[in-house]
Amino acid sequence: MTERDIIIIGGGPSGLSTALHLVRDFPHLSTRILILEKARYPRLKLCAGGLVLDAEVILQRLGLDVREVPHVDVDTIHFDFEAKGLNIRIPKRHALRVIRRDEFDNWLAQKARGMGIEIREEITVKSVVPDEGGATVETDQGVFRAQVVVGADGSNGVTRRCIFPNAPVYTARVIEIITPPYPLTPAPLMISAPRSSVAFFDFFPVPNNIAGYVWDFPTQVKGEAMRCWGIYDTNLLAGEQRPQLKETLAKEMSRLGFDLDDYEIKGHPIRWFSPENQMSVPRVLLVGDSVGADPLFGEGISMALGYGVLAAREIGEAFQRNEFSFKRFRRRVLWSPLGQTLIARWFITYIIYTIKWKWFQILLWRIMKPVVIVVAWLFVLNWGKRLS
Ligand SMILES: Cc1cc2nc3c(=O)[nH]c(=O)nc-3n(C[C@H](O)[C@H](O)[C@H](O)COP(=O)(O)OP(=O)(O)OC[C@H]3O[C@@H](n4cnc5c(N)ncnc54)[C@H](O)[C@@H]3O)c2cc1C
């Protein structure tokens, strides 16, 4: 049986961020951490790869520069309803950076290894059983034992299912498609920036009971310019009659000259944050999607990095006190700038996706633009800087 003080299950952004922050803030723990990852890097992860400034701020504080990863800079984010809407630009910098997750996660894992963190790949965790003295982690390659286990194994994670088998789960449906850039047809939207450098969020599906949006981002695959499309549905209107996600996305893509049937469709759920979500039991903490991503947009990379900051602090202090109940972790998350943005986004989600009338979407994205920008600036964005 392999023993370590801290076992992190999952080497995505939340697990790697937890490890990197532990090493930065509690360097004496660095050789006592083990990450178990079921895949081998660079591994595929279904994700549009939109990286907001808050993610970059957290990485910068670790001394990491995400520009080392292949990326596309987005000048303008456009929130749309029926071909008109709100543009977000940030003076003198990009509004969003788009990475591919195989490249980003591989880069972050290399950085972690460079800091002395041990990562074992191609090990699948089957169960986690906490007890008074620690936790037992059963895998397809034997049994591991730790003082503390971090469940960073994503939306379908086994850790959460082991420690909270009956907890309610709020899960969004998401499908994604990668296509070549636009065919050479004129941009149909009235936007000053070239359409190829704009990331679109289109809320036209909401009145049809799809509580989410269609996205269309510029991206790159192996250096070649591409577009990443997808549709996100929180499932908040699951009780109503809804069209198929595929059909709704196909409608938007055909407007721009694409036939969805020409491309491979991939889907993956996103577990989203609700203030009632549980986050820990004695000896075991959850981070990232296993607690919950942003319900409003399904944004979870910056959140995953942020959960890592808080989990590292909680674990480091637990070792200092030799007390591993983690009973204050939920409060630590909810009262943090990360928790506050998640609560604000959860609240806004219930407003903008359940008041599903067309006039409300028009009011929101076309008429109340200054109010939306102020609310976004105060409550949705800029939390990364405050999560020191
Ligand atoms: C289609 C789609 C589009 C998205 N687009 C965006 C976007 O543009 N921007 C954004 O910010 N977020 C986006 N997200 C959300 C984002 O991908 C997640 O929030 C983020 O990946 C969460 O990170 P994590 O580390 O918690 O989990 P994950 O990234 O899912 O990492 C979990 C890791 O655990 C490993 N693992 C799982 N089970 C086991 C096991 N039993 N044993 C060992 N290892 C295990 C997995 O292999 C994986 O490496 C999108 C999600 C989807 C599905």
Tab-separated table of C-alpha atoms and ligand atoms in Angstrom:
chain	number	residue	atom	x	y	z
A	1	MET	CA	0.000	0.000	0.000
A	2	THR	CA	1.374	3.427	-1.023
A	3	GLU	CA	1.083	6.139	1.627
A	4	ARG	CA	1.201	9.904	1.197
A	5	ASP	CA	0.037	12.805	3.363
A	6	ILE	CA	-2.032	14.380	0.576
A	7	ILE	CA	-3.568	12.520	-2.364
A	8	ILE	CA	-5.219	14.623	-5.067
A	9	ILE	CA	-7.582	12.698	-7.326
A	10	GLY	CA	-7.565	14.257	-10.794
A	11	GLY	CA	-4.904	16.312	-12.554
A	12	GLY	CA	-7.117	18.946	-14.212
A	13	PRO	CA	-6.903	22.662	-13.321
A	14	SER	CA	-8.447	22.250	-9.848
A	15	GLY	CA	-6.157	19.399	-8.758
A	16	LEU	CA	-3.031	20.978	-10.221
A	17	SER	CA	-3.895	24.386	-8.731
A	18	THR	CA	-4.374	22.815	-5.286
A	19	ALA	CA	-0.952	21.169	-5.553
A	20	LEU	CA	0.806	24.275	-6.902
A	21	HIS	CA	-0.642	26.480	-4.159
A	22	LEU	CA	0.284	23.938	-1.490
A	23	VAL	CA	3.881	24.018	-2.701
A	24	ARG	CA	3.924	27.814	-2.882
A	25	ASP	CA	2.317	28.417	0.525
A	26	PHE	CA	3.498	25.340	2.474
A	27	PRO	CA	6.740	24.215	0.756
A	28	HIS	CA	7.485	21.615	3.448
A	29	LEU	CA	4.456	19.645	2.138
A	30	SER	CA	5.680	19.464	-1.465
A	31	THR	CA	7.197	15.978	-1.293
A	32	ARG	CA	4.165	14.703	0.572
A	33	ILE	CA	1.688	15.285	-2.288
A	34	LEU	CA	0.633	12.716	-4.887
A	35	ILE	CA	-1.692	13.396	-7.820
A	36	LEU	CA	-3.507	10.395	-9.327
A	37	GLU	CA	-4.725	11.032	-12.885
A	38	LYS	CA	-6.661	8.470	-14.885
A	39	ALA	CA	-5.508	9.718	-18.317
A	40	ARG	CA	-2.063	10.435	-19.809
A	41	TYR	CA	-1.075	13.999	-20.711
A	42	PRO	CA	-1.686	15.573	-23.108
A	43	ARG	CA	-5.215	14.227	-22.645
A	44	LEU	CA	-8.379	15.389	-24.347
A	45	LYS	CA	-10.874	17.313	-22.256
A	46	LEU	CA	-14.062	18.583	-23.802
A	47	CYS	CA	-14.006	22.343	-23.181
A	48	ALA	CA	-14.224	25.533	-25.257
A	49	GLY	CA	-11.083	26.764	-23.498
A	50	GLY	CA	-12.226	30.346	-22.838
A	51	LEU	CA	-9.843	31.708	-20.203
A	52	VAL	CA	-10.981	34.870	-18.406
A	53	LEU	CA	-8.665	37.404	-16.805
A	54	ASP	CA	-9.303	35.979	-13.309
A	55	ALA	CA	-7.637	32.716	-14.371
A	56	GLU	CA	-4.612	34.576	-15.695
A	57	VAL	CA	-4.325	36.589	-12.473
A	58	ILE	CA	-4.234	33.402	-10.359
A	59	LEU	CA	-1.635	31.830	-12.663
A	60	GLN	CA	0.496	34.993	-12.658
A	61	ARG	CA	0.626	34.939	-8.871
A	62	LEU	CA	2.086	31.429	-9.162
A	63	GLY	CA	4.716	32.888	-11.501
A	64	LEU	CA	3.109	31.197	-14.540
A	65	ASP	CA	2.597	32.866	-17.901
A	66	VAL	CA	-0.236	31.307	-19.890
A	67	ARG	CA	1.102	32.876	-23.101
A	68	GLU	CA	3.508	29.901	-23.187
A	69	VAL	CA	0.463	27.795	-24.176
A	70	PRO	CA	-0.816	28.036	-27.792
A	71	HIS	CA	-3.800	30.392	-27.681
A	72	VAL	CA	-6.014	32.798	-29.577
A	73	ASP	CA	-6.727	36.271	-28.239
A	74	VAL	CA	-10.332	37.452	-28.458
A	75	ASP	CA	-10.780	41.256	-28.842
A	76	THR	CA	-14.507	41.427	-28.241
A	77	ILE	CA	-17.067	39.353	-26.375
A	78	HIS	CA	-20.513	39.803	-27.879
A	79	PHE	CA	-23.675	38.904	-25.948
A	80	ASP	CA	-26.429	38.573	-28.511
A	81	PHE	CA	-30.162	38.254	-28.777
A	82	GLU	CA	-31.610	38.055	-32.274
A	83	ALA	CA	-28.686	39.709	-34.054
A	84	LYS	CA	-28.199	42.658	-31.700
A	85	GLY	CA	-26.607	42.946	-28.317
A	86	LEU	CA	-23.829	43.994	-26.030
A	87	ASN	CA	-20.099	44.156	-26.824
A	88	ILE	CA	-17.471	43.834	-24.106
A	89	ARG	CA	-13.956	45.091	-24.840
A	90	ILE	CA	-11.159	45.755	-22.392
A	91	PRO	CA	-8.968	48.726	-23.272
A	92	LYS	CA	-5.438	47.797	-24.407
A	93	ARG	CA	-5.827	44.077	-23.802
A	94	HIS	CA	-7.678	40.976	-24.913
A	95	ALA	CA	-11.165	40.298	-23.546
A	96	LEU	CA	-10.681	36.516	-23.449
A	97	ARG	CA	-7.886	34.081	-24.246
A	98	VAL	CA	-8.833	30.751	-25.835
A	99	ILE	CA	-6.653	27.701	-25.191
A	100	ARG	CA	-7.062	23.986	-25.958
A	101	ARG	CA	-7.336	21.918	-22.814
A	102	ASP	CA	-4.993	19.124	-23.897
A	103	GLU	CA	-2.246	21.759	-24.256
A	104	PHE	CA	-3.174	23.873	-21.229
A	105	ASP	CA	-3.506	20.983	-18.752
A	106	ASN	CA	-0.322	19.363	-20.047
A	107	TRP	CA	1.550	22.672	-19.586
A	108	LEU	CA	0.194	23.075	-16.040
A	109	ALA	CA	1.110	19.467	-15.181
A	110	GLN	CA	4.669	20.046	-16.452
A	111	LYS	CA	4.914	23.138	-14.239
A	112	ALA	CA	3.722	21.098	-11.257
A	113	ARG	CA	6.273	18.379	-11.975
A	114	GLY	CA	8.936	21.068	-12.317
A	115	MET	CA	8.099	22.116	-8.763
A	116	GLY	CA	8.651	18.599	-7.476
A	117	ILE	CA	5.034	17.409	-7.382
A	118	GLU	CA	4.574	13.723	-8.102
A	119	ILE	CA	1.884	12.887	-10.678
A	120	ARG	CA	1.017	9.290	-11.519
A	121	GLU	CA	-0.867	8.935	-14.787
A	122	GLU	CA	-3.184	6.178	-16.025
A	123	ILE	CA	-4.451	5.306	-12.551
A	124	THR	CA	-8.224	5.279	-12.113
A	125	VAL	CA	-9.621	5.780	-8.641
A	126	LYS	CA	-12.520	3.460	-7.841
A	127	SER	CA	-13.478	4.555	-4.336
A	128	VAL	CA	-12.562	6.850	-1.458
A	129	VAL	CA	-13.339	5.811	2.111
A	130	PRO	CA	-12.509	8.276	4.886
A	131	ASP	CA	-12.026	7.174	8.491
A	132	GLU	CA	-10.740	8.725	11.687
A	133	GLY	CA	-7.053	8.437	10.839
A	134	GLY	CA	-7.137	9.289	7.132
A	135	ALA	CA	-8.668	7.995	3.916
A	136	THR	CA	-8.271	4.863	1.824
A	137	VAL	CA	-8.184	5.287	-1.941
A	138	GLU	CA	-8.851	2.178	-3.976
A	139	THR	CA	-7.608	2.293	-7.570
A	140	ASP	CA	-7.224	-0.047	-10.540
A	141	GLN	CA	-3.574	-0.309	-9.516
A	142	GLY	CA	-3.794	-0.995	-5.825
A	143	VAL	CA	-4.717	0.723	-2.616
A	144	PHE	CA	-3.374	4.088	-1.454
A	145	ARG	CA	-3.636	5.670	1.948
A	146	ALA	CA	-3.528	9.402	2.799
A	147	GLN	CA	-4.024	11.767	5.702
A	148	VAL	CA	-6.048	14.014	3.374
A	149	VAL	CA	-7.734	13.384	0.030
A	150	VAL	CA	-8.735	16.097	-2.447
A	151	GLY	CA	-11.477	15.192	-4.925
A	152	ALA	CA	-10.524	17.108	-8.099
A	153	ASP	CA	-12.011	14.557	-10.458
A	154	GLY	CA	-14.523	16.738	-12.283
A	155	SER	CA	-18.267	16.779	-12.867
A	156	ASN	CA	-18.688	12.986	-12.831
A	157	GLY	CA	-16.123	12.496	-10.081
A	158	VAL	CA	-16.026	9.342	-8.010
A	159	THR	CA	-14.888	11.201	-4.864
A	160	ARG	CA	-18.095	13.216	-4.574
A	161	ARG	CA	-20.190	10.138	-5.266
A	162	CYS	CA	-18.393	8.261	-2.477
A	163	ILE	CA	-18.707	10.939	0.202
A	164	PHE	CA	-22.108	12.412	-0.772
A	165	PRO	CA	-23.947	9.567	-2.501
A	166	ASN	CA	-27.383	11.144	-2.046
A	167	ALA	CA	-26.660	14.849	-2.499
A	168	PRO	CA	-28.690	16.700	-5.162
A	169	VAL	CA	-26.733	17.321	-8.351
A	170	TYR	CA	-27.320	20.304	-10.619
A	171	THR	CA	-25.991	19.405	-14.022
A	172	ALA	CA	-25.959	21.270	-17.319
A	173	ARG	CA	-26.107	19.570	-20.720
A	174	VAL	CA	-23.414	20.744	-23.106
A	175	ILE	CA	-22.412	19.801	-26.649
A	176	GLU	CA	-19.405	21.064	-28.593
A	177	ILE	CA	-18.193	21.056	-32.197
A	178	ILE	CA	-14.973	22.215	-33.847
A	179	THR	CA	-15.165	23.568	-37.395
A	180	PRO	CA	-12.856	25.353	-39.809
A	181	PRO	CA	-13.102	29.186	-39.823
A	182	TYR	CA	-16.114	30.851	-41.421
A	183	PRO	CA	-16.628	30.360	-45.111
A	184	LEU	CA	-15.839	33.600	-46.954
A	185	THR	CA	-19.295	35.077	-46.541
A	186	PRO	CA	-19.977	38.571	-45.181
A	187	ALA	CA	-20.410	38.786	-41.404
A	188	PRO	CA	-24.127	38.942	-40.719
A	189	LEU	CA	-23.815	40.843	-37.437
A	190	MET	CA	-23.302	44.590	-37.063
A	191	ILE	CA	-19.986	44.552	-35.247
A	192	SER	CA	-16.984	46.800	-35.830
A	193	ALA	CA	-14.374	44.094	-34.991
A	194	PRO	CA	-13.773	41.355	-37.585
A	195	ARG	CA	-16.124	38.495	-36.766
A	196	SER	CA	-13.170	36.082	-36.684
A	197	SER	CA	-11.771	37.728	-33.505
A	198	VAL	CA	-15.087	37.866	-31.629
A	199	ALA	CA	-16.416	35.348	-29.101
A	200	PHE	CA	-20.214	35.105	-29.319
A	201	PHE	CA	-22.715	34.168	-26.654
A	202	ASP	CA	-26.186	34.032	-28.199
A	203	PHE	CA	-29.221	33.734	-25.946
A	204	PHE	CA	-31.800	33.091	-28.691
A	205	PRO	CA	-32.645	29.578	-27.285
A	206	VAL	CA	-33.952	30.917	-23.927
A	207	PRO	CA	-37.563	31.655	-25.019
A	208	ASN	CA	-37.658	28.039	-26.304
A	209	ASN	CA	-36.978	26.694	-22.800
A	210	ILE	CA	-33.257	26.092	-23.249
A	211	ALA	CA	-31.907	27.852	-20.166
A	212	GLY	CA	-28.532	28.735	-21.634
A	213	TYR	CA	-26.876	29.968	-24.820
A	214	VAL	CA	-25.083	29.048	-28.024
A	215	TRP	CA	-21.384	29.957	-28.210
A	216	ASP	CA	-19.067	30.472	-31.141
A	217	PHE	CA	-15.403	31.146	-30.287
A	218	PRO	CA	-12.277	31.481	-32.386
A	219	THR	CA	-9.751	28.803	-31.474
A	220	GLN	CA	-6.764	26.939	-32.903
A	221	VAL	CA	-6.013	23.271	-33.231
A	222	LYS	CA	-2.327	22.392	-33.723
A	223	GLY	CA	-1.689	25.961	-34.839
A	224	GLU	CA	-4.512	26.058	-37.397
A	225	ALA	CA	-7.301	28.643	-37.018
A	226	MET	CA	-10.654	27.008	-36.212
A	227	ARG	CA	-13.987	27.858	-34.585
A	228	CYS	CA	-15.376	26.180	-31.478
A	229	TRP	CA	-19.174	26.037	-31.277
A	230	GLY	CA	-21.440	24.698	-28.623
A	231	ILE	CA	-24.663	24.933	-26.699
A	232	TYR	CA	-25.041	25.122	-22.932
A	233	ASP	CA	-28.269	24.329	-21.093
A	234	THR	CA	-28.405	24.582	-17.298
A	235	ASN	CA	-31.453	22.289	-17.336
A	236	LEU	CA	-33.357	24.838	-15.246
A	237	LEU	CA	-36.332	24.515	-17.596
A	238	ALA	CA	-36.099	20.735	-17.818
A	239	GLY	CA	-39.778	20.402	-16.883
A	240	GLU	CA	-40.867	22.344	-20.013
A	241	GLN	CA	-41.018	21.152	-23.590
A	242	ARG	CA	-37.619	21.822	-25.213
A	243	PRO	CA	-36.157	21.354	-28.678
A	244	GLN	CA	-33.107	19.090	-29.079
A	245	LEU	CA	-29.800	20.829	-28.303
A	246	LYS	CA	-28.410	19.579	-31.599
A	247	GLU	CA	-31.297	21.013	-33.613
A	248	THR	CA	-30.936	24.428	-31.931
A	249	LEU	CA	-27.178	24.594	-32.521
A	250	ALA	CA	-27.622	23.425	-36.129
A	251	LYS	CA	-30.017	26.345	-36.743
A	252	GLU	CA	-27.433	28.926	-35.630
A	253	MET	CA	-24.579	27.267	-37.523
A	254	SER	CA	-26.545	27.053	-40.754
A	255	ARG	CA	-27.077	30.835	-40.641
A	256	LEU	CA	-23.301	31.115	-40.965
A	257	GLY	CA	-22.877	28.566	-43.707
A	258	PHE	CA	-22.119	25.389	-41.712
A	259	ASP	CA	-23.940	22.070	-41.762
A	260	LEU	CA	-23.687	20.537	-38.290
A	261	ASP	CA	-24.013	17.040	-39.715
A	262	ASP	CA	-20.576	17.477	-41.337
A	263	TYR	CA	-18.879	17.582	-37.920
A	264	GLU	CA	-18.318	15.346	-34.931
A	265	ILE	CA	-20.528	16.235	-31.957
A	266	LYS	CA	-19.227	15.691	-28.442
A	267	GLY	CA	-21.106	16.118	-25.183
A	268	HIS	CA	-20.209	16.256	-21.508
A	269	PRO	CA	-22.184	17.391	-18.428
A	270	ILE	CA	-21.081	20.305	-16.259
A	271	ARG	CA	-21.963	20.110	-12.590
A	272	TRP	CA	-22.790	23.647	-11.498
A	273	PHE	CA	-22.486	25.461	-8.235
A	274	SER	CA	-25.405	25.911	-5.879
A	275	PRO	CA	-24.890	27.456	-2.410
A	276	GLU	CA	-26.296	24.279	-0.873
A	277	ASN	CA	-23.609	22.058	-2.455
A	278	GLN	CA	-21.546	20.224	0.116
A	279	MET	CA	-17.770	20.499	-0.161
A	280	SER	CA	-16.055	18.389	2.498
A	281	VAL	CA	-16.223	15.674	5.126
A	282	PRO	CA	-13.485	15.001	7.685
A	283	ARG	CA	-10.283	14.082	5.773
A	284	VAL	CA	-11.751	14.768	2.289
A	285	LEU	CA	-12.195	18.063	0.378
A	286	LEU	CA	-13.774	18.649	-3.013
A	287	VAL	CA	-12.553	21.254	-5.524
A	288	GLY	CA	-13.430	22.420	-9.055
A	289	ASP	CA	-16.345	20.875	-10.918
A	290	SER	CA	-16.878	18.308	-8.194
A	291	VAL	CA	-18.141	21.229	-6.063
A	292	GLY	CA	-19.546	23.187	-8.992
A	293	ALA	CA	-18.653	25.433	-11.930
A	294	ASP	CA	-20.301	28.754	-12.720
A	295	PRO	CA	-23.992	28.115	-13.466
A	296	LEU	CA	-24.419	31.223	-15.639
A	297	PHE	CA	-22.002	30.340	-18.452
A	298	GLY	CA	-20.585	26.958	-17.396
A	299	GLU	CA	-17.250	28.703	-16.949
A	300	GLY	CA	-15.067	26.552	-14.752
A	301	ILE	CA	-11.351	26.881	-15.482
A	302	SER	CA	-10.826	30.072	-13.475
A	303	MET	CA	-13.119	28.688	-10.765
A	304	ALA	CA	-11.112	25.448	-10.635
A	305	LEU	CA	-7.898	27.429	-10.184
A	306	GLY	CA	-9.613	29.502	-7.475
A	307	TYR	CA	-10.872	26.458	-5.564
A	308	GLY	CA	-7.246	25.285	-5.551
A	309	VAL	CA	-6.118	28.477	-3.764
A	310	LEU	CA	-8.661	27.937	-0.979
A	311	ALA	CA	-8.185	24.181	-0.629
A	312	ALA	CA	-4.408	24.593	-0.301
A	313	ARG	CA	-4.903	27.106	2.503
A	314	GLU	CA	-7.372	24.829	4.269
A	315	ILE	CA	-5.083	21.790	4.012
A	316	GLY	CA	-1.934	23.667	5.034
A	317	GLU	CA	-3.660	25.013	8.142
A	318	ALA	CA	-5.095	21.563	8.940
A	319	PHE	CA	-1.570	20.103	9.020
A	320	GLN	CA	-0.386	22.995	11.206
A	321	ARG	CA	-3.217	22.366	13.690
A	322	ASN	CA	-3.187	18.577	13.206
A	323	GLU	CA	-6.968	18.766	12.887
A	324	PHE	CA	-8.642	17.462	9.742
A	325	SER	CA	-12.389	17.956	10.158
A	326	PHE	CA	-12.493	20.584	7.357
A	327	LYS	CA	-15.685	21.824	8.902
A	328	ARG	CA	-14.857	25.452	8.006
A	329	PHE	CA	-14.032	24.797	4.352
A	330	ARG	CA	-17.514	25.490	2.984
A	331	ARG	CA	-17.673	28.775	4.868
A	332	ARG	CA	-14.169	29.651	3.620
A	333	VAL	CA	-15.305	29.094	0.016
A	334	LEU	CA	-18.673	30.855	0.318
A	335	TRP	CA	-17.191	33.937	2.001
A	336	SER	CA	-14.286	34.226	-0.408
A	337	PRO	CA	-14.315	36.366	-3.577
A	338	LEU	CA	-14.691	33.071	-5.478
A	339	GLY	CA	-17.737	32.097	-3.416
A	340	GLN	CA	-19.222	35.557	-3.787
A	341	THR	CA	-18.988	35.512	-7.571
A	342	LEU	CA	-20.420	31.987	-7.647
A	343	ILE	CA	-23.358	33.024	-5.459
A	344	ALA	CA	-23.953	36.150	-7.578
A	345	ARG	CA	-23.831	34.097	-10.782
A	346	TRP	CA	-26.160	31.464	-9.319
A	347	PHE	CA	-28.651	34.212	-8.433
A	348	ILE	CA	-28.386	35.858	-11.891
A	349	THR	CA	-28.795	32.423	-13.537
A	350	TYR	CA	-32.204	31.971	-11.941
A	351	ILE	CA	-33.260	35.424	-13.166
A	352	ILE	CA	-32.053	35.472	-16.749
A	353	TYR	CA	-32.908	31.899	-17.650
A	354	THR	CA	-36.241	31.560	-15.895
A	355	ILE	CA	-37.717	34.911	-17.007
A	356	LYS	CA	-37.598	33.436	-20.451
A	357	TRP	CA	-39.789	35.890	-22.340
A	358	LYS	CA	-38.334	37.443	-25.467
A	359	TRP	CA	-38.915	41.018	-24.261
A	360	PHE	CA	-36.814	40.327	-21.147
A	361	GLN	CA	-33.856	39.115	-23.216
A	362	ILE	CA	-34.201	42.219	-25.440
A	363	LEU	CA	-34.286	44.435	-22.366
A	364	LEU	CA	-31.241	42.736	-20.908
A	365	TRP	CA	-28.884	42.562	-23.882
A	366	ARG	CA	-29.991	45.630	-25.828
A	367	ILE	CA	-31.653	48.231	-23.599
A	368	MET	CA	-30.112	47.802	-20.152
A	369	LYS	CA	-26.517	47.500	-21.429
A	370	PRO	CA	-24.944	49.963	-18.912
A	371	VAL	CA	-26.666	48.208	-15.980
A	372	VAL	CA	-25.524	44.786	-17.210
A	373	ILE	CA	-21.934	46.033	-17.566
A	374	VAL	CA	-21.885	47.501	-14.040
A	375	VAL	CA	-23.380	44.329	-12.501
A	376	ALA	CA	-20.889	42.166	-14.417
A	377	TRP	CA	-17.959	44.328	-13.370
A	378	LEU	CA	-18.964	44.403	-9.695
A	379	PHE	CA	-20.330	40.926	-9.088
A	380	VAL	CA	-19.263	38.576	-11.874
A	381	LEU	CA	-15.713	39.513	-12.891
A	382	ASN	CA	-12.563	40.702	-11.100
A	383	TRP	CA	-12.759	38.236	-8.212
A	384	GLY	CA	-9.354	36.688	-8.995
A	385	LYS	CA	-7.455	39.825	-7.897
A	386	ARG	CA	-9.212	39.775	-4.537
A	387	LEU	CA	-8.548	36.068	-3.929
A	388	SER	CA	-5.082	36.714	-2.553
B	1	LIG	C1	-18.231	21.453	-23.542
B	1	LIG	C2	-17.616	22.243	-22.420
B	1	LIG	C3	-17.143	23.525	-22.681
B	1	LIG	C4	-16.549	24.256	-21.635
B	1	LIG	N1	-16.036	25.495	-21.916
B	1	LIG	C5	-15.429	26.211	-20.939
B	1	LIG	C6	-14.815	27.462	-21.241
B	1	LIG	O1	-14.794	27.929	-22.364
B	1	LIG	N2	-14.218	28.139	-20.212
B	1	LIG	C7	-14.208	27.647	-18.938
B	1	LIG	O2	-13.660	28.308	-18.043
B	1	LIG	N3	-14.764	26.439	-18.634
B	1	LIG	C8	-15.363	25.716	-19.603
B	1	LIG	N4	-15.895	24.491	-19.316
B	1	LIG	C9	-15.842	23.993	-17.930
B	1	LIG	C10	-14.442	23.461	-17.601
B	1	LIG	O3	-14.045	22.539	-18.577
B	1	LIG	C11	-14.446	22.802	-16.224
B	1	LIG	O4	-15.098	23.648	-15.314
B	1	LIG	C12	-13.035	22.516	-15.738
B	1	LIG	O5	-12.409	21.583	-16.554
B	1	LIG	C13	-13.057	21.998	-14.278
B	1	LIG	O6	-11.762	21.608	-13.890
B	1	LIG	P1	-11.562	20.413	-12.848
B	1	LIG	O7	-10.106	20.335	-12.613
B	1	LIG	O8	-12.473	20.590	-11.707
B	1	LIG	O9	-12.084	19.117	-13.600
B	1	LIG	P2	-11.565	18.435	-14.939
B	1	LIG	O10	-10.949	19.433	-15.837
B	1	LIG	O11	-12.727	17.652	-15.459
B	1	LIG	O12	-10.415	17.475	-14.462
B	1	LIG	C14	-10.710	16.294	-13.762
B	1	LIG	C15	-9.530	15.359	-13.933
B	1	LIG	O13	-9.750	14.220	-13.117
B	1	LIG	C16	-9.433	13.061	-13.848
B	1	LIG	N5	-10.261	11.987	-13.303
B	1	LIG	C17	-11.601	11.856	-13.385
B	1	LIG	N6	-12.002	10.758	-12.744
B	1	LIG	C18	-10.893	10.173	-12.239
B	1	LIG	C19	-10.673	8.991	-11.499
B	1	LIG	N7	-11.680	8.177	-11.128
B	1	LIG	N8	-9.408	8.690	-11.146
B	1	LIG	C20	-8.367	9.496	-11.494
B	1	LIG	N9	-8.533	10.615	-12.218
B	1	LIG	C21	-9.778	10.966	-12.577
B	1	LIG	C22	-9.784	13.409	-15.293
B	1	LIG	O14	-9.074	12.600	-16.215
B	1	LIG	C23	-9.368	14.876	-15.360
B	1	LIG	O15	-8.026	15.028	-15.754
B	1	LIG	C24	-16.477	23.715	-20.332
B	1	LIG	C25	-16.951	22.421	-20.092
B	1	LIG	C26	-17.521	21.688	-21.123
B	1	LIG	C27	-18.023	20.291	-20.843
